[in-house]
Amino acid sequence: LFREDLFYRLEVIPIHLPALRERRSDVPLLVRHFLERHNRKRNDLAVRITEDAMVHLWEYDWPGNVRELENLLERLVILSEDGAIDVDSLPPNIRSFISEKKIPRPVMSDDGLDLTNAVEEFENRLIDEALRRTKGNKQAAARLLGLKRTTLVAKLRRRRGASAANDMDAA
Amino acid sequence: MTDAAADDLTGRVLVVDDDEDSRHLLRHLLERRGYTVSIADGGRAALERVADGDIDVILLDVMMPVMDGFDVCRELKKSPETARIPIILLTARDDMETRAAGMNLGVSDFLAKPVNTGELFRRVRIQLESRQHEHQLDLARQRAETIS
């Protein structure tokens, strides 16, 4: 027997708790709140977070929601030796999130996919990201990619020829 | 859900960019995804369009003449009617300073140009879901007020 009356009594106000990634603008506030809370457990020094580390936390998608954020901050506060949470203190999956967002994950649609184009785009994104990280230094970028400098330069040259006509991303 | 298919969520996205090619590309991608798209070619035009209502998400370029993306954020966050509209920055200024400035202005997400289409769809969808949940919460609140 389904007690409809009871159901409606209990379900007065159904509340869906939004995922943290839907409330990303609240992340800095929550970070400060949790830092304060867990800092109370330490009596030697108050652990602070650098702005770059905060940006990484802000941009991350938090599949484990607020609990994941709080657990991480608790751990970081306990483990911190110098009182500063910097990008290097963050777990690798959070540290690499910003870069990974830029690399497209290929999707096979019902119509299939153009493998050559997909591979090329993937390669280009990785090259761009390597160049960005090394501030345009081709030698260092090639090392990041496990390529010879000459191979990277050849790839860039070929690309410049191909994209002159249809580069929509210049803005 | 694949990146190529239309989304089951609907919504109106305002694309703000001073570059015509970027505007066209984004409109094309988002419309193919099944969203309704409005366009503004600068900060002033964006604020005017938002004032007209029913914008669910704003895709906002940063580097624009006269009134840049950060100015637009500041204006929108000032007023309670527009402060809750999610803003996604979409910019070629792919650095930590720009991200931090957006974060400190209450921006909801960040995308670097050239845009990764899959991520664009993902990011827009997250904000549309957020709007939908906010709307449901408003309804629940109204119901709660009627009950009490």
GROMACS .gro file of C-alpha atoms in nm:
model
  319
    1LEU     CA    1   0.000   0.000   0.000
    2PHE     CA    2   0.143   0.333  -0.101
    3ARG     CA    3   0.059   0.586   0.164
    4GLU     CA    4   0.021   0.885  -0.061
    5ASP     CA    5  -0.072   1.111   0.227
    6LEU     CA    6   0.247   1.017   0.410
    7PHE     CA    7   0.456   1.072   0.099
    8TYR     CA    8   0.323   1.425   0.063
    9ARG     CA    9   0.379   1.491   0.430
   10LEU     CA   10   0.742   1.393   0.406
   11GLU     CA   11   0.805   1.547   0.070
   12VAL     CA   12   0.706   1.898   0.176
   13ILE     CA   13   1.005   2.070   0.023
   14PRO     CA   14   1.217   1.852  -0.202
   15ILE     CA   15   1.561   2.007  -0.215
   16HIS     CA   16   1.815   1.914  -0.476
   17LEU     CA   17   2.162   1.990  -0.350
   18PRO     CA   18   2.350   2.134  -0.646
   19ALA     CA   19   2.687   1.989  -0.741
   20LEU     CA   20   2.982   2.201  -0.637
   21ARG     CA   21   3.085   2.252  -1.000
   22GLU     CA   22   2.750   2.426  -1.054
   23ARG     CA   23   2.838   2.666  -0.773
   24ARG     CA   24   3.199   2.721  -0.868
   25SER     CA   25   3.188   3.086  -0.767
   26ASP     CA   26   3.136   2.967  -0.407
   27VAL     CA   27   3.459   2.764  -0.408
   28PRO     CA   28   3.690   3.043  -0.279
   29LEU     CA   29   3.449   3.114   0.005
   30LEU     CA   30   3.429   2.746   0.098
   31VAL     CA   31   3.807   2.709   0.080
   32ARG     CA   32   3.855   2.997   0.322
   33HIS     CA   33   3.590   2.854   0.552
   34PHE     CA   34   3.745   2.505   0.561
   35LEU     CA   35   4.095   2.647   0.602
   36GLU     CA   36   3.979   2.838   0.905
   37ARG     CA   37   3.802   2.533   1.048
   38HIS     CA   38   4.100   2.300   1.010
   39ASN     CA   39   4.354   2.560   1.108
   40ARG     CA   40   4.195   2.555   1.453
   41LYS     CA   41   4.338   2.206   1.497
   42ARG     CA   42   4.690   2.332   1.446
   43ASN     CA   43   4.833   2.551   1.714
   44ASP     CA   44   5.168   2.624   1.552
   45LEU     CA   45   5.073   2.828   1.245
   46ALA     CA   46   4.777   2.922   1.027
   47VAL     CA   47   4.802   2.758   0.686
   48ARG     CA   48   4.731   2.988   0.391
   49ILE     CA   49   4.666   2.921   0.025
   50THR     CA   50   4.833   3.097  -0.268
   51GLU     CA   51   4.615   3.257  -0.533
   52ASP     CA   52   4.738   3.018  -0.804
   53ALA     CA   53   4.644   2.717  -0.592
   54MET     CA   54   4.304   2.875  -0.527
   55VAL     CA   55   4.251   2.915  -0.903
   56HIS     CA   56   4.320   2.543  -0.950
   57LEU     CA   57   4.063   2.455  -0.684
   58TRP     CA   58   3.817   2.699  -0.842
   59GLU     CA   59   3.850   2.549  -1.187
   60TYR     CA   60   3.844   2.182  -1.083
   61ASP     CA   61   3.514   1.995  -1.129
   62TRP     CA   62   3.485   1.830  -0.783
   63PRO     CA   63   3.316   1.498  -0.866
   64GLY     CA   64   3.309   1.430  -0.489
   65ASN     CA   65   3.153   1.771  -0.423
   66VAL     CA   66   3.194   1.965  -0.099
   67ARG     CA   67   3.308   1.659   0.092
   68GLU     CA   68   3.599   1.609  -0.149
   69LEU     CA   69   3.695   1.975  -0.109
   70GLU     CA   70   3.681   1.965   0.268
   71ASN     CA   71   3.874   1.636   0.294
   72LEU     CA   72   4.145   1.773   0.068
   73LEU     CA   73   4.183   2.093   0.267
   74GLU     CA   74   4.192   1.904   0.594
   75ARG     CA   75   4.471   1.687   0.457
   76LEU     CA   76   4.662   1.984   0.314
   77VAL     CA   77   4.640   2.176   0.642
   78ILE     CA   78   4.764   1.878   0.841
   79LEU     CA   79   5.048   1.800   0.599
   80SER     CA   80   5.165   2.154   0.541
   81GLU     CA   81   5.508   2.217   0.685
   82ASP     CA   82   5.572   2.573   0.577
   83GLY     CA   83   5.219   2.705   0.625
   84ALA     CA   84   5.150   2.764   0.256
   85ILE     CA   85   4.936   2.562   0.018
   86ASP     CA   86   5.078   2.616  -0.330
   87VAL     CA   87   5.001   2.452  -0.664
   88ASP     CA   88   5.273   2.192  -0.593
   89SER     CA   89   5.089   2.083  -0.278
   90LEU     CA   90   4.778   1.987  -0.478
   91PRO     CA   91   4.708   1.632  -0.599
   92PRO     CA   92   4.819   1.567  -0.960
   93ASN     CA   93   4.463   1.528  -1.094
   94ILE     CA   94   4.372   1.877  -0.973
   95ARG     CA   95   4.703   2.027  -1.084
   96SER     CA   96   4.662   1.893  -1.438
   97PHE     CA   97   4.292   1.976  -1.469
   98ILE     CA   98   4.339   2.317  -1.631
   99SER     CA   99   4.563   2.174  -1.904
  100GLU     CA  100   4.346   1.871  -1.965
  101LYS     CA  101   4.040   2.088  -2.020
  102LYS     CA  102   4.210   2.222  -2.332
  103ILE     CA  103   4.280   1.883  -2.484
  104PRO     CA  104   3.975   1.752  -2.668
  105ARG     CA  105   3.858   1.403  -2.591
  106PRO     CA  106   3.768   1.249  -2.926
  107VAL     CA  107   3.406   1.139  -2.953
  108MET     CA  108   3.286   0.884  -3.203
  109SER     CA  109   2.944   0.998  -3.318
  110ASP     CA  110   2.694   0.789  -3.512
  111ASP     CA  111   2.844   0.923  -3.834
  112GLY     CA  112   3.188   0.808  -3.729
  113LEU     CA  113   3.481   1.044  -3.712
  114ASP     CA  114   3.762   1.169  -3.930
  115LEU     CA  115   4.062   1.004  -3.767
  116THR     CA  116   4.320   1.217  -3.944
  117ASN     CA  117   4.153   1.541  -3.833
  118ALA     CA  118   4.093   1.416  -3.481
  119VAL     CA  119   4.454   1.307  -3.437
  120GLU     CA  120   4.579   1.632  -3.584
  121GLU     CA  121   4.367   1.842  -3.350
  122PHE     CA  122   4.481   1.637  -3.053
  123GLU     CA  123   4.844   1.681  -3.155
  124ASN     CA  124   4.802   2.054  -3.208
  125ARG     CA  125   4.647   2.107  -2.866
  126LEU     CA  126   4.928   1.921  -2.694
  127ILE     CA  127   5.189   2.119  -2.887
  128ASP     CA  128   5.014   2.448  -2.798
  129GLU     CA  129   4.998   2.353  -2.433
  130ALA     CA  130   5.366   2.254  -2.428
  131LEU     CA  131   5.463   2.584  -2.593
  132ARG     CA  132   5.247   2.779  -2.351
  133ARG     CA  133   5.405   2.611  -2.051
  134THR     CA  134   5.754   2.676  -2.177
  135LYS     CA  135   5.664   3.032  -2.279
  136GLY     CA  136   5.734   2.958  -2.644
  137ASN     CA  137   6.069   2.788  -2.593
  138LYS     CA  138   6.070   2.521  -2.864
  139GLN     CA  139   6.362   2.325  -2.723
  140ALA     CA  140   6.191   2.288  -2.384
  141ALA     CA  141   5.851   2.224  -2.544
  142ALA     CA  142   5.999   1.946  -2.759
  143ARG     CA  143   6.150   1.790  -2.445
  144LEU     CA  144   5.807   1.798  -2.272
  145LEU     CA  145   5.657   1.619  -2.571
  146GLY     CA  146   5.938   1.369  -2.607
  147LEU     CA  147   6.020   1.501  -2.954
  148LYS     CA  148   6.336   1.624  -3.118
  149ARG     CA  149   6.338   1.999  -3.160
  150THR     CA  150   6.361   1.961  -3.536
  151THR     CA  151   6.052   1.737  -3.540
  152LEU     CA  152   5.854   1.994  -3.345
  153VAL     CA  153   5.967   2.275  -3.572
  154ALA     CA  154   5.867   2.072  -3.880
  155LYS     CA  155   5.524   2.007  -3.732
  156LEU     CA  156   5.477   2.375  -3.657
  157ARG     CA  157   5.584   2.474  -4.007
  158ARG     CA  158   5.346   2.227  -4.169
  159ARG     CA  159   5.066   2.355  -3.951
  160ARG     CA  160   5.130   2.719  -4.032
  161GLY     CA  161   5.092   2.636  -4.400
  162ALA     CA  162   4.768   2.446  -4.346
  163SER     CA  163   4.594   2.687  -4.111
  164ALA     CA  164   4.658   3.019  -4.283
  165ALA     CA  165   4.322   3.001  -4.459
  166ASN     CA  166   4.087   2.876  -4.190
  167ASP     CA  167   4.215   3.004  -3.857
  168MET     CA  168   3.909   3.130  -3.673
  169ASP     CA  169   4.073   3.141  -3.336
  170ALA     CA  170   4.305   3.433  -3.388
  171ALA     CA  171   4.080   3.654  -3.175
  172MET     CA  172   2.508   1.199  -2.454
  173THR     CA  173   2.772   1.256  -2.716
  174ASP     CA  174   2.936   1.585  -2.800
  175ALA     CA  175   2.782   1.583  -3.145
  176ALA     CA  176   2.419   1.536  -3.042
  177ALA     CA  177   2.176   1.804  -2.934
  178ASP     CA  178   2.141   1.857  -2.562
  179ASP     CA  179   1.818   1.761  -2.385
  180LEU     CA  180   1.843   2.078  -2.179
  181THR     CA  181   1.733   2.403  -2.333
  182GLY     CA  182   1.845   2.753  -2.258
  183ARG     CA  183   1.945   3.088  -2.395
  184VAL     CA  184   2.315   3.161  -2.420
  185LEU     CA  185   2.443   3.515  -2.469
  186VAL     CA  186   2.767   3.522  -2.667
  187VAL     CA  187   2.969   3.839  -2.607
  188ASP     CA  188   3.268   3.888  -2.834
  189ASP     CA  189   3.398   4.179  -3.038
  190ASP     CA  190   3.533   3.943  -3.304
  191GLU     CA  191   3.278   3.857  -3.569
  192ASP     CA  192   3.432   3.520  -3.662
  193SER     CA  193   3.428   3.408  -3.300
  194ARG     CA  194   3.064   3.512  -3.261
  195HIS     CA  195   2.963   3.322  -3.573
  196LEU     CA  196   3.156   3.010  -3.475
  197LEU     CA  197   3.008   3.004  -3.124
  198ARG     CA  198   2.656   3.073  -3.247
  199HIS     CA  199   2.686   2.791  -3.499
  200LEU     CA  200   2.818   2.541  -3.242
  201LEU     CA  201   2.564   2.630  -2.974
  202GLU     CA  202   2.265   2.636  -3.207
  203ARG     CA  203   2.361   2.298  -3.347
  204ARG     CA  204   2.365   2.182  -2.988
  205GLY     CA  205   2.004   2.294  -2.957
  206TYR     CA  206   2.045   2.612  -2.754
  207THR     CA  207   1.899   2.950  -2.832
  208VAL     CA  208   2.172   3.204  -2.891
  209SER     CA  209   2.181   3.580  -2.850
  210ILE     CA  210   2.474   3.788  -2.965
  211ALA     CA  211   2.643   4.103  -2.838
  212ASP     CA  212   2.946   4.262  -3.004
  213GLY     CA  213   3.070   4.447  -2.695
  214GLY     CA  214   3.028   4.517  -2.325
  215ARG     CA  215   2.758   4.784  -2.358
  216ALA     CA  216   2.550   4.574  -2.597
  217ALA     CA  217   2.585   4.279  -2.360
  218LEU     CA  218   2.448   4.473  -2.063
  219GLU     CA  219   2.157   4.598  -2.273
  220ARG     CA  220   2.074   4.247  -2.390
  221VAL     CA  221   2.091   4.108  -2.035
  222ALA     CA  222   1.856   4.384  -1.916
  223ASP     CA  223   1.599   4.262  -2.169
  224GLY     CA  224   1.583   3.936  -1.974
  225ASP     CA  225   1.577   3.555  -2.015
  226ILE     CA  226   1.952   3.498  -2.050
  227ASP     CA  227   2.055   3.171  -1.882
  228VAL     CA  228   2.431   3.173  -1.941
  229ILE     CA  229   2.679   3.434  -2.065
  230LEU     CA  230   2.986   3.338  -2.267
  231LEU     CA  231   3.207   3.640  -2.222
  232ASP     CA  232   3.522   3.741  -2.404
  233VAL     CA  233   3.772   3.938  -2.193
  234MET     CA  234   3.966   4.156  -2.434
  235MET     CA  235   3.719   4.398  -2.588
  236PRO     CA  236   3.756   4.769  -2.660
  237VAL     CA  237   3.572   5.038  -2.456
  238MET     CA  238   3.424   4.799  -2.201
  239ASP     CA  239   3.611   4.473  -2.142
  240GLY     CA  240   3.481   4.145  -2.002
  241PHE     CA  241   3.584   4.225  -1.645
  242ASP     CA  242   3.387   4.553  -1.659
  243VAL     CA  243   3.085   4.358  -1.776
  244CYS     CA  244   3.124   4.116  -1.482
  245ARG     CA  245   3.148   4.404  -1.234
  246GLU     CA  246   2.832   4.565  -1.371
  247LEU     CA  247   2.635   4.239  -1.369
  248LYS     CA  248   2.742   4.144  -1.017
  249LYS     CA  249   2.633   4.485  -0.886
  250SER     CA  250   2.265   4.428  -0.938
  251PRO     CA  251   2.075   4.146  -0.761
  252GLU     CA  252   1.868   4.083  -1.074
  253THR     CA  253   2.171   3.998  -1.285
  254ALA     CA  254   2.425   3.881  -1.024
  255ARG     CA  255   2.306   3.521  -1.040
  256ILE     CA  256   2.336   3.477  -1.416
  257PRO     CA  257   2.635   3.246  -1.463
  258ILE     CA  258   2.927   3.390  -1.658
  259ILE     CA  259   3.180   3.175  -1.842
  260LEU     CA  260   3.491   3.362  -1.950
  261LEU     CA  261   3.612   3.260  -2.293
  262THR     CA  262   3.943   3.419  -2.371
  263ALA     CA  263   4.273   3.388  -2.550
  264ARG     CA  264   4.434   3.528  -2.233
  265ASP     CA  265   4.517   3.181  -2.111
  266ASP     CA  266   4.707   3.269  -1.793
  267MET     CA  267   4.669   3.249  -1.417
  268GLU     CA  268   4.622   3.625  -1.369
  269THR     CA  269   4.317   3.634  -1.596
  270ARG     CA  270   4.174   3.325  -1.425
  271ALA     CA  271   4.231   3.477  -1.080
  272ALA     CA  272   4.069   3.806  -1.186
  273GLY     CA  273   3.764   3.613  -1.309
  274MET     CA  274   3.750   3.403  -0.994
  275ASN     CA  275   3.766   3.711  -0.774
  276LEU     CA  276   3.482   3.871  -0.970
  277GLY     CA  277   3.255   3.573  -0.906
  278VAL     CA  278   3.279   3.420  -1.252
  279SER     CA  279   3.137   3.066  -1.285
  280ASP     CA  280   3.384   2.907  -1.525
  281PHE     CA  281   3.677   2.963  -1.756
  282LEU     CA  282   3.753   2.846  -2.110
  283ALA     CA  283   4.066   2.919  -2.308
  284LYS     CA  284   4.061   3.006  -2.678
  285PRO     CA  285   4.089   2.835  -2.918
  286VAL     CA  286   3.785   2.670  -2.775
  287ASN     CA  287   3.770   2.295  -2.722
  288THR     CA  288   3.416   2.219  -2.844
  289GLY     CA  289   3.355   1.927  -2.608
  290GLU     CA  290   3.453   2.138  -2.309
  291LEU     CA  291   3.244   2.431  -2.431
  292PHE     CA  292   2.934   2.210  -2.437
  293ARG     CA  293   3.019   2.057  -2.101
  294ARG     CA  294   3.075   2.394  -1.934
  295VAL     CA  295   2.756   2.549  -2.077
  296ARG     CA  296   2.556   2.245  -1.969
  297ILE     CA  297   2.685   2.260  -1.611
  298GLN     CA  298   2.562   2.619  -1.585
  299LEU     CA  299   2.227   2.539  -1.743
  300GLU     CA  300   2.182   2.262  -1.488
  301SER     CA  301   2.270   2.508  -1.218
  302ARG     CA  302   2.004   2.751  -1.347
  303GLN     CA  303   1.749   2.473  -1.358
  304HIS     CA  304   1.822   2.369  -1.000
  305GLU     CA  305   1.807   2.729  -0.887
  306HIS     CA  306   1.469   2.761  -1.052
  307GLN     CA  307   1.344   2.444  -0.880
  308LEU     CA  308   1.466   2.580  -0.549
  309ASP     CA  309   1.275   2.904  -0.608
  310LEU     CA  310   0.959   2.706  -0.676
  311ALA     CA  311   1.013   2.498  -0.362
  312ARG     CA  312   1.064   2.816  -0.163
  313GLN     CA  313   0.741   2.963  -0.297
  314ARG     CA  314   0.557   2.643  -0.209
  315ALA     CA  315   0.706   2.643   0.137
  316GLU     CA  316   0.585   2.998   0.187
  317THR     CA  317   0.233   2.904   0.077
  318ILE     CA  318   0.227   2.609   0.318
  319SER     CA  319   0.344   2.811   0.614
   0.00000   0.00000   0.00000
